[in-house]
Coordinates of C-alpha atoms and ligand atoms in Angstrom, one line a residue:
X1 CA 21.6 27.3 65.2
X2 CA 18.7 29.3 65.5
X3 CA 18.4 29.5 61.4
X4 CA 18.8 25.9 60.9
X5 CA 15.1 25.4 61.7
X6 CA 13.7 27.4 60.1
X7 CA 15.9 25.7 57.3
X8 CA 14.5 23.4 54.4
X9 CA 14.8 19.6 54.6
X10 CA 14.6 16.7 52.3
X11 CA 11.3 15.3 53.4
X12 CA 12.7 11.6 53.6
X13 CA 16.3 10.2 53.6
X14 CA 15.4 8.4 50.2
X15 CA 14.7 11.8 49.0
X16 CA 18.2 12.5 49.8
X17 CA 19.6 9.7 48.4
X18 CA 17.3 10.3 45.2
X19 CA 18.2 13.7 44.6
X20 CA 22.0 12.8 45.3
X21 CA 22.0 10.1 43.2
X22 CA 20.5 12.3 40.1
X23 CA 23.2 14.8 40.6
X24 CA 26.3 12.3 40.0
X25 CA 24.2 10.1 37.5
X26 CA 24.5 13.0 34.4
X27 CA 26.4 13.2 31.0
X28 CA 29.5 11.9 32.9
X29 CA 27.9 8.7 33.0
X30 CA 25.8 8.4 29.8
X31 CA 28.1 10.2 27.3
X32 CA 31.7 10.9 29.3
X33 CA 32.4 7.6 31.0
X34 CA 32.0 5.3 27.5
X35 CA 34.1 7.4 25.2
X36 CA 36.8 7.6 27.5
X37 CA 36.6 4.1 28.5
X38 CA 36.8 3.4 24.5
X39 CA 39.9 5.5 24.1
X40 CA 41.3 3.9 26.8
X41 CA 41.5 0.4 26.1
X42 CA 38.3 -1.5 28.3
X43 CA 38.3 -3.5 31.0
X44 CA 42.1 -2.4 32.9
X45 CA 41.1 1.4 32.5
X46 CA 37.3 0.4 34.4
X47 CA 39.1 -1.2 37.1
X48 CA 41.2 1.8 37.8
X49 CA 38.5 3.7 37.4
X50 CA 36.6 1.6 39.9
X51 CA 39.9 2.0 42.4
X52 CA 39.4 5.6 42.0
X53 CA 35.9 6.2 43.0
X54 CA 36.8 3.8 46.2
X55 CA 39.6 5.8 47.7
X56 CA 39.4 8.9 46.5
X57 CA 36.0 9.7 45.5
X58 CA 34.3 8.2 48.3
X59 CA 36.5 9.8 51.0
X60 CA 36.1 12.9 49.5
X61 CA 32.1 12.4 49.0
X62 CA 31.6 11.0 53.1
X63 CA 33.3 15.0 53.7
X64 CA 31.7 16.9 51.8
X65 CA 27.8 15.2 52.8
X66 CA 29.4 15.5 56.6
X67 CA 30.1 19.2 56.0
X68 CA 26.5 20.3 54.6
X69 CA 24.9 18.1 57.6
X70 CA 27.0 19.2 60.6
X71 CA 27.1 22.9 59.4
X72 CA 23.5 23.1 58.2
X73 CA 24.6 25.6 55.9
X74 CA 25.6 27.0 52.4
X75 CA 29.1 26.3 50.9
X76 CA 30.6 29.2 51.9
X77 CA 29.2 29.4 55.1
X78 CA 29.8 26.0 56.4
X79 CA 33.2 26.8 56.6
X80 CA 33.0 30.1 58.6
X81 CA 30.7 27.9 60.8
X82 CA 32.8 24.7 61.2
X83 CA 35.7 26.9 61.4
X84 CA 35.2 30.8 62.7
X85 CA 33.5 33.6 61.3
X86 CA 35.9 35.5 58.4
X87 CA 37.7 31.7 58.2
X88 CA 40.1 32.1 55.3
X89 CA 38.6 28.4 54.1
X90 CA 35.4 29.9 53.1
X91 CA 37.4 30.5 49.3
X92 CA 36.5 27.1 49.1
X93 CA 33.2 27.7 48.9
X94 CA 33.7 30.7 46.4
X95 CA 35.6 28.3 44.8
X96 CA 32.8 26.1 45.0
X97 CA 30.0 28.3 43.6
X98 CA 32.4 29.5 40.3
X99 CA 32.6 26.1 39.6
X100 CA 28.9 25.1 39.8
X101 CA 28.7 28.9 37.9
X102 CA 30.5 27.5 35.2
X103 CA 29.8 24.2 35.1
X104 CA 26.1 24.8 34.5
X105 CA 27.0 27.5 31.7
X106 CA 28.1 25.2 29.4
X107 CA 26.2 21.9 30.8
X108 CA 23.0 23.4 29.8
X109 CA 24.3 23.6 26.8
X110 CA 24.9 20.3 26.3
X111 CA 21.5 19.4 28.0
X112 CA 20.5 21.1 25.1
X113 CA 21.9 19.3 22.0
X114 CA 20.2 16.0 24.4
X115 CA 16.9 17.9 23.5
X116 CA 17.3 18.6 20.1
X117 CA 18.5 15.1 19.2
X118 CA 15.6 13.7 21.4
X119 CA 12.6 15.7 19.8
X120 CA 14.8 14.0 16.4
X121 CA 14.3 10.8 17.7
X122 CA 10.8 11.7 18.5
X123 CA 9.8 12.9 15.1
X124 CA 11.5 10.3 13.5
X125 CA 13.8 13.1 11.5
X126 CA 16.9 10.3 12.5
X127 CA 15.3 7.7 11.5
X128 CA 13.7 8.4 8.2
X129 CA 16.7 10.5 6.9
X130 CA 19.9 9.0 4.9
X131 CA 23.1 8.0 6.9
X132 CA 25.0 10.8 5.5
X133 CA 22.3 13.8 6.7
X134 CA 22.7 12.1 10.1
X135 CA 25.9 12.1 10.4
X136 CA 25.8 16.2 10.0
X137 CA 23.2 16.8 12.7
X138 CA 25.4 17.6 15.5
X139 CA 27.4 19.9 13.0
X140 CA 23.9 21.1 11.6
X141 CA 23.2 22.2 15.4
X142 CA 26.5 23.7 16.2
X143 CA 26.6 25.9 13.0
X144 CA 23.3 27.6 14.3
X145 CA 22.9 29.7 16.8
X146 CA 19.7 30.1 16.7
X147 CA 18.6 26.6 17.7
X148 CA 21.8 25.9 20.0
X149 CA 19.9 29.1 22.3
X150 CA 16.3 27.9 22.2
X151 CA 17.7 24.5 23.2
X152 CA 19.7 26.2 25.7
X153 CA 16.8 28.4 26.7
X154 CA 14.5 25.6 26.9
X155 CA 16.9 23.6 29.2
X156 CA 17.9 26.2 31.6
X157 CA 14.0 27.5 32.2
X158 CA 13.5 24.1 33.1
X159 CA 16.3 23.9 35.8
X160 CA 15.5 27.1 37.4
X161 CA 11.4 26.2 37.1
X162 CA 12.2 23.1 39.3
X163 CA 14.8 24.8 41.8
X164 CA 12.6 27.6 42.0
X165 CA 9.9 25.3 43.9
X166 CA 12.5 24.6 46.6
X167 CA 14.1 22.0 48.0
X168 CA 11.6 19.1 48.6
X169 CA 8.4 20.0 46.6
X170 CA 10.9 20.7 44.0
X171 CA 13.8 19.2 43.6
X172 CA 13.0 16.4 45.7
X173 CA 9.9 15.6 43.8
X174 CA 11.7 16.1 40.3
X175 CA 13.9 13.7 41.2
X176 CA 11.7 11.0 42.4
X177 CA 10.3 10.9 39.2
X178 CA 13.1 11.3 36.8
X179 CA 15.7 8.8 38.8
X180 CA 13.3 6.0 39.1
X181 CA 12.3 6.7 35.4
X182 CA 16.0 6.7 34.4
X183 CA 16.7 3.7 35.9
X184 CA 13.9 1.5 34.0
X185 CA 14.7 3.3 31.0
X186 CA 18.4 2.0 31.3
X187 CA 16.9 -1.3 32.3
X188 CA 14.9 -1.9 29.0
X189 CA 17.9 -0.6 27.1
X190 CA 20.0 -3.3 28.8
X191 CA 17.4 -5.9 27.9
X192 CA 17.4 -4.7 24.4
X193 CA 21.1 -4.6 24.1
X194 CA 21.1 -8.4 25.6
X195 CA 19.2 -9.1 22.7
X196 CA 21.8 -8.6 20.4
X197 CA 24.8 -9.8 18.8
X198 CA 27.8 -7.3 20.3
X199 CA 26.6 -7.4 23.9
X200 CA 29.0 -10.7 24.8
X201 CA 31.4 -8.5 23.0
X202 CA 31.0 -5.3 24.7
X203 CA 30.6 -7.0 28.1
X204 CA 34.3 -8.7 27.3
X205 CA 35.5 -5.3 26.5
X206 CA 34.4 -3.9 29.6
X207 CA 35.2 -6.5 32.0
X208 CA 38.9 -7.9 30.5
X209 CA 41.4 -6.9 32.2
X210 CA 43.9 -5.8 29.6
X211 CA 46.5 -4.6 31.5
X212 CA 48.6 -3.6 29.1
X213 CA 46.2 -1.2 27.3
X214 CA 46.7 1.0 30.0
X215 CA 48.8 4.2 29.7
X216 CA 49.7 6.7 32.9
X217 CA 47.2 9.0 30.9
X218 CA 44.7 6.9 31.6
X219 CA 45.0 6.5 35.4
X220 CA 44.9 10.2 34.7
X221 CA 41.9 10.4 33.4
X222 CA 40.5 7.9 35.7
X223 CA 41.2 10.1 38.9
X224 CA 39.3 13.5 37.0
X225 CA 36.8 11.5 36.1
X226 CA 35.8 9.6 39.5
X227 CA 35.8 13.3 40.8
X228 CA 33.4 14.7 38.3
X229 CA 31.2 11.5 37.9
X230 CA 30.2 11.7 41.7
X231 CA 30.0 15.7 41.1
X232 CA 32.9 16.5 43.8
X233 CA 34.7 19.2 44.4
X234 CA 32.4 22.2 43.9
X235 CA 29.5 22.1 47.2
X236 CA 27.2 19.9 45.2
X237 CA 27.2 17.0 47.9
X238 CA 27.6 19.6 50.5
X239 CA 24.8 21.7 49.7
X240 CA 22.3 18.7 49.5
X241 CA 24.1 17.2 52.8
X242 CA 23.1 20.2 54.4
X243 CA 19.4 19.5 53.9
X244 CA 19.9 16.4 55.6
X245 CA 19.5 16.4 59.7
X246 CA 19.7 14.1 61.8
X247 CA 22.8 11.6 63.8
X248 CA 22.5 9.1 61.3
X249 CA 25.6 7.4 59.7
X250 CA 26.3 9.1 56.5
X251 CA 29.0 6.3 55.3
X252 CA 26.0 3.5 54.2
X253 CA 24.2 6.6 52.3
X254 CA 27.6 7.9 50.7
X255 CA 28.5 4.1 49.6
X256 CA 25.5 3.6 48.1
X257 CA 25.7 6.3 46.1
X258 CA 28.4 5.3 44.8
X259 CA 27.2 2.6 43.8
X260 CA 24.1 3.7 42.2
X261 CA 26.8 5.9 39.9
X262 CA 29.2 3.6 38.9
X263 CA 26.3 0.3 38.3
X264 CA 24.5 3.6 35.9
X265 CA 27.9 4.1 34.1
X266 CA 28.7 0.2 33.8
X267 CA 25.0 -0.5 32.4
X268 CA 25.4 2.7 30.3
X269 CA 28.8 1.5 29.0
X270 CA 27.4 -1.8 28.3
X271 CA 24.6 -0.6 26.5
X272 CA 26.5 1.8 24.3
X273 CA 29.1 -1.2 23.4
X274 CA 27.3 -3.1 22.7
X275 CA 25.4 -1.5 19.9
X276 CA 28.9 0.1 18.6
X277 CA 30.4 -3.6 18.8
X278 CA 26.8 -5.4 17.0
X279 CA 27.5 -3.0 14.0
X280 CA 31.4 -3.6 14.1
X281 CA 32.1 -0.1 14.8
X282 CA 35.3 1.5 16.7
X283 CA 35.3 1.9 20.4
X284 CA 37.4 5.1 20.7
X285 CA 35.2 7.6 18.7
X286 CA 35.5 10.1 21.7
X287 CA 33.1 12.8 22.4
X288 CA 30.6 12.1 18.8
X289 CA 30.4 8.8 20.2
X290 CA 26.7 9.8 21.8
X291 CA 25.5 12.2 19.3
X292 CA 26.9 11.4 16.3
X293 CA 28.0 7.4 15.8
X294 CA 24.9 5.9 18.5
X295 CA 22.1 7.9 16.2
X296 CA 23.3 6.3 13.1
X297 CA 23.6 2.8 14.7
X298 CA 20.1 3.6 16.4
X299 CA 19.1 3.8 12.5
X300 CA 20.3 0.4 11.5
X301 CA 18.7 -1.3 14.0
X302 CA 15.2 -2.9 15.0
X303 CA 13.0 -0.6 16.8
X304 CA 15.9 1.8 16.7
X305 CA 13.4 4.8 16.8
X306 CA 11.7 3.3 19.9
X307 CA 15.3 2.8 21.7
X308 CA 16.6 6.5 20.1
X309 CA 13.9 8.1 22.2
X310 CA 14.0 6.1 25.1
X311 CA 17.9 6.9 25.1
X312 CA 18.0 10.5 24.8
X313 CA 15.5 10.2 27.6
X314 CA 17.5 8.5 30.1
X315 CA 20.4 11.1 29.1
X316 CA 17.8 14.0 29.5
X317 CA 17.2 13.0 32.6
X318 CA 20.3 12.4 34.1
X319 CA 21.6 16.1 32.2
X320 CA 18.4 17.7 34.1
X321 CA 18.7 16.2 37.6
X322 CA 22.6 17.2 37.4
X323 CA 21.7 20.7 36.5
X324 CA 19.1 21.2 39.6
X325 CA 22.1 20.5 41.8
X326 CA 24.5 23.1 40.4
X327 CA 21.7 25.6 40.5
X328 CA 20.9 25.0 43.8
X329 CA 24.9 25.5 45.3
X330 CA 24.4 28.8 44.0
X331 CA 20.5 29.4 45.1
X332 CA 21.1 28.1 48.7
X333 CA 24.1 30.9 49.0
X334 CA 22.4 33.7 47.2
X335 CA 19.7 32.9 49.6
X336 CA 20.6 32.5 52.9
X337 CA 23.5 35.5 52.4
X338 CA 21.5 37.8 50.9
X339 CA 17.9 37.0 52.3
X340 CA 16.3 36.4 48.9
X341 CA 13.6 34.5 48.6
X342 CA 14.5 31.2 46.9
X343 CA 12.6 32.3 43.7
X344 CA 14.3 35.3 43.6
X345 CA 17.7 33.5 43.8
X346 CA 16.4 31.0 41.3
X347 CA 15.9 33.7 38.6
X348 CA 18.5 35.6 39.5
X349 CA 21.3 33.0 39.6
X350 CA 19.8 31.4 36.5
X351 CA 19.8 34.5 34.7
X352 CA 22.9 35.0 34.8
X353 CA 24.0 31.3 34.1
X354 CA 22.0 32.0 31.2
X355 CA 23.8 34.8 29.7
X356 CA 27.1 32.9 30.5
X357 CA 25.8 29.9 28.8
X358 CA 24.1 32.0 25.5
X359 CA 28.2 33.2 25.1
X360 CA 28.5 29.1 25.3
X361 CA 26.3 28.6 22.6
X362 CA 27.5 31.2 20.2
X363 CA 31.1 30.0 21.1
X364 CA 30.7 27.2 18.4
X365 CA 29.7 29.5 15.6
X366 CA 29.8 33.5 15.8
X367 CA 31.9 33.8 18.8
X368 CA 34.2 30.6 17.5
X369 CA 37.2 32.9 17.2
X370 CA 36.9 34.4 20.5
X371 CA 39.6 32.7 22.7
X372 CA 41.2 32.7 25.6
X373 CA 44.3 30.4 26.4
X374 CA 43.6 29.3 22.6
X375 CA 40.2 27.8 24.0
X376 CA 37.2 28.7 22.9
X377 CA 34.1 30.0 25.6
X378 CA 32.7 26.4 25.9
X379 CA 35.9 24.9 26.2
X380 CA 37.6 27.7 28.4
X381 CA 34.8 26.5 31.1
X382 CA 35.0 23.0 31.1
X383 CA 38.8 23.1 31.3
X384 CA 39.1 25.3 33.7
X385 CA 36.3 23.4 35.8
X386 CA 37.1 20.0 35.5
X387 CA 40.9 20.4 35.6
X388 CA 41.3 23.5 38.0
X389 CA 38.4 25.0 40.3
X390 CA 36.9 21.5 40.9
X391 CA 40.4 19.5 41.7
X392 CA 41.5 22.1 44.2
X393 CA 38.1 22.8 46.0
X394 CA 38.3 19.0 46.4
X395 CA 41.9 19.1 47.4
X396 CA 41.3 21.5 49.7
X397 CA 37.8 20.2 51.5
X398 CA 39.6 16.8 52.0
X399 CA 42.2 18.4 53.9
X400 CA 39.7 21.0 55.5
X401 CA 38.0 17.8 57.1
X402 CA 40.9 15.5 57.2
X403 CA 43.3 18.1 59.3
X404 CA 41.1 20.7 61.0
X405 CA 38.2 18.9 61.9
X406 CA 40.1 15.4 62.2
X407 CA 38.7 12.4 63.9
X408 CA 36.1 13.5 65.6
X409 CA 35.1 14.7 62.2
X410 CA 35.3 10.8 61.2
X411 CA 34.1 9.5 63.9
X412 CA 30.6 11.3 63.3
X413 CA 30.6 10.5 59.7
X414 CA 30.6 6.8 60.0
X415 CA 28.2 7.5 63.1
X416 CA 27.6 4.1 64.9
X417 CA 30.9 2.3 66.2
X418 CA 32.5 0.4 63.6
X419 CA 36.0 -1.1 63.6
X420 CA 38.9 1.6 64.3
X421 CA 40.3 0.8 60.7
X422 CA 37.8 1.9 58.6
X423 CA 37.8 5.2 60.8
X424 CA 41.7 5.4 60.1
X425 CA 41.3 4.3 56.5
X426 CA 39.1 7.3 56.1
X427 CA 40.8 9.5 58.1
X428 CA 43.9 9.2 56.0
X429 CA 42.1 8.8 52.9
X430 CA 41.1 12.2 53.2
X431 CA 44.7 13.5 54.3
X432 CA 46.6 11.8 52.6
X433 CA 45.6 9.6 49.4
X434 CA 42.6 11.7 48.1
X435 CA 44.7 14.6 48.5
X436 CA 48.0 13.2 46.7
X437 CA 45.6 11.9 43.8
X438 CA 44.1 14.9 43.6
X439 CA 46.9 17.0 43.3
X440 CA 48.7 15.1 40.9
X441 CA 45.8 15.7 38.3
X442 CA 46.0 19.1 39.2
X443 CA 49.7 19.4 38.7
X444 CA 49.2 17.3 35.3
X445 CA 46.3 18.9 34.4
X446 CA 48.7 22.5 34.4
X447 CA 51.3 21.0 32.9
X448 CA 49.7 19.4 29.3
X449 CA 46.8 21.5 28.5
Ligands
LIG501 N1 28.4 14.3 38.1 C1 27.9 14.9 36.9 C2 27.9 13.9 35.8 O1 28.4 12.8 35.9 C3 28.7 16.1 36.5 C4 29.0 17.0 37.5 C5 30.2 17.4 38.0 C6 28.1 17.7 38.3 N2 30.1 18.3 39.0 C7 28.8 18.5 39.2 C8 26.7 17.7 38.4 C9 28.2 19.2 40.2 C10 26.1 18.4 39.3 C11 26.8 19.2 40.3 O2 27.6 14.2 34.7

């Protein structure tokens, strides 16, 4: 592995954890995870969720870092080199980097709308302004293009700025700022929230166990969403595992990243609930839930411009941190296939995200009647992504390392000798019960569009 050297590294195995950690904690976790928990019924759907993210999104997570750290390579080129050169499992990887492709299209979007609705908060435009004006904001945005591409513009430069710098004096660094400044952010949020009268409320509605709230739709959504939250299925994981080096056991680092992601998504939950519950508003608003009910609650409350900014801080920097990592699946290919320099892979690959997200932008106003599948751009991508490209590169990278590499596979993943069971339990995790989760969201995910 004569190229591995002369390979970037994360400078500390914190840094990897860091930078890991920042790309699962994004909108998933802040915006997703709380409006589908609220349409879901509370507490029964978080357990499931919680089930999910055990035994199939950790299996699948421990393969994917393994990958990237044995092969010391690319998504596409792991394969060909845990496999053999021409390997027919390196469509994985292109399966891989259209995901990330389209993924960041329309997530830097969405980073975005966090921007505009944070300079808001910082101006104090939501909080001087009349319920009824802020209610129209997000409409406001989305009927002009104009402002839905500078955000856009604005969001993307930054990503590709920051990737551009390479993989520890950029990304690395980015993220030791914005994780530990995301964390204290949700922190004082959480102390805030404690402070007021819907938190034993919202804490009650995350934590009871209502079973019978619970629908097969929502296991459903449950297994998709434990798959996206800890931003499987596409070569994120694997791309930063590959920076990592080193015999060390990946299973304490994998677990607690997981942990990290789902405590962020719990506090964010809480946090979000409780506010909705303290101004005896409806759990299930769905996706306006962030940008559209939160704002006007953020009004009503004490210091609600102070905990508006702070907010579409923390989501800021969970949207950014996620972005770096998609942008780098695609940057580390570009660059080690092609010989690019990183910066030239940056501006390149971000380029033409760009252009992919602009039709993104313009797909809620002058290109609204352009569909495909009856979907509009924006949604055409995150279907497709979410319930397609990532399920089956996940499906198919569990089964990669569960079959063809096998227990040798698992045996250097957990590294130091543990008990035989957990090297069975993940063995078969990843050949049997990851895979059967995963395809049954696949399978339902084609059936009910
Ligand atoms: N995990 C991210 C979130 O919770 C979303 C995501 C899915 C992602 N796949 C990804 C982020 C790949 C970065 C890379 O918001």
């Amino acid at each position: 592995m004569t190229t591995a050297t002369k390979r970037a590294h994360w400078h500390t195995r914190a840094g990897f954890l860091l930078a890991a950690a920042g790309s699962a904690v994004g909108l998933g976790n802040i915006w997703k995870f709380p409006y589908i928990t609220g349409e879901n019924g509370g507490g029964a759907f978080v357990l499931v969720y919680l089930a999910c993210v055990t035994f199939v999104g950790l299996p699948i997570l421990l393969a994917e870092v393994y990958l990237g750290r044995e092969s010391q390579r690319n998504v596409v080129q792991t394969f060909e080199t845990l496999h053999r050169p021409g390997s027919a499992w390196r469509i994985v990887g292109w399966l891989g980097l259209l995901s990330a492709f389209c993924i960041l299209g329309f997530y830097s979007v969405v980073g975005g709308w966090v921007v505009h609705f944070g300079l808001k908060s910082v101006t104090g435009a939501l909080s001087a302004a009349s319920d009824a004006t802020v209610e129209h904001y997000l409409e406001e945005l989305f009927a002009s293009p104009a402002l839905l591409v500078l955000w856009h513009t604005l969001f993307m430069g930054a990503t590709v700025a920051i990737v551009a710098r390479g993989v520890s004096a950029g990304i690395e660094r980015a993220n030791r700022v914005m994780m530990p400044g995301l964390i204290v952010l949700l922190v004082l949020l959480l102390v805030r929230a404690a402070a007021m009268p819907g938190f034993g409320t919202a804490l009650e509605f995350l934590f009871r166990f209502d079973f019978e709230a619970l629908s097969a739709r929502g296991a459903l959504v449950a297994v998709g969403h434990a798959f996206f939250t800890l931003s499987l299925g596409m070569g994120a994981m694997l791309t930063y595992g590959s920076y990592l080096t080193g015999p060390h056991s990946i299973a304490r680092t994998a677990l607690g990243l997981a942990v990290i992601d789902t405590a962020v998504s719990l506090m964010a939950g809480v946090v979000v609930f409780t506010v909705v519950f303290s101004f005896g508003q409806e759990p299930g608003a769905g996706p306006p839930l962030v940008f559209v009910t939160l704002p006007l609650l953020f009004k009503q409350m004490g210091g609600g411009q102070l905990v508006a900014v702070a907010f579409f801080l923390l989501v800021f920097f969970a949207a950014l941190t996620s972005a770096i990592s998609l942008l780098e699946v695609v940057v580390a290919y570009a660059s080690e296939r092609f010989g690019w320099t990183r910066r030239r892979a940056a501006l390149s690959a971000g380029a033409a995200i760009y252009l992919l997200g602009v039709l993104c932008a313009l797909s809620f106003n002058l290109l609204a009647e352009v569909k495909l599948l009856g979907l509009t751009v924006f949604d055409l991508l995150d279907s497709a992504t979410s319930k397609f490209t990532m399920p089956l590169g996940g499906l198919l990278i569990a089964l990669f390392y569960g079959w063809v590499l096998g227990p040798r596979a698992v045996a250097h993943t957990v590294g130091r000798p543990v008990s035989a069971l957990v090297c069975q339990v993940l063995l078969w995790s990843t050949r049997l019960v990851a895979p059967l989760a995963v395809a049954w969201l696949l399978v339902a995910g084609l059936v009910d569009r």
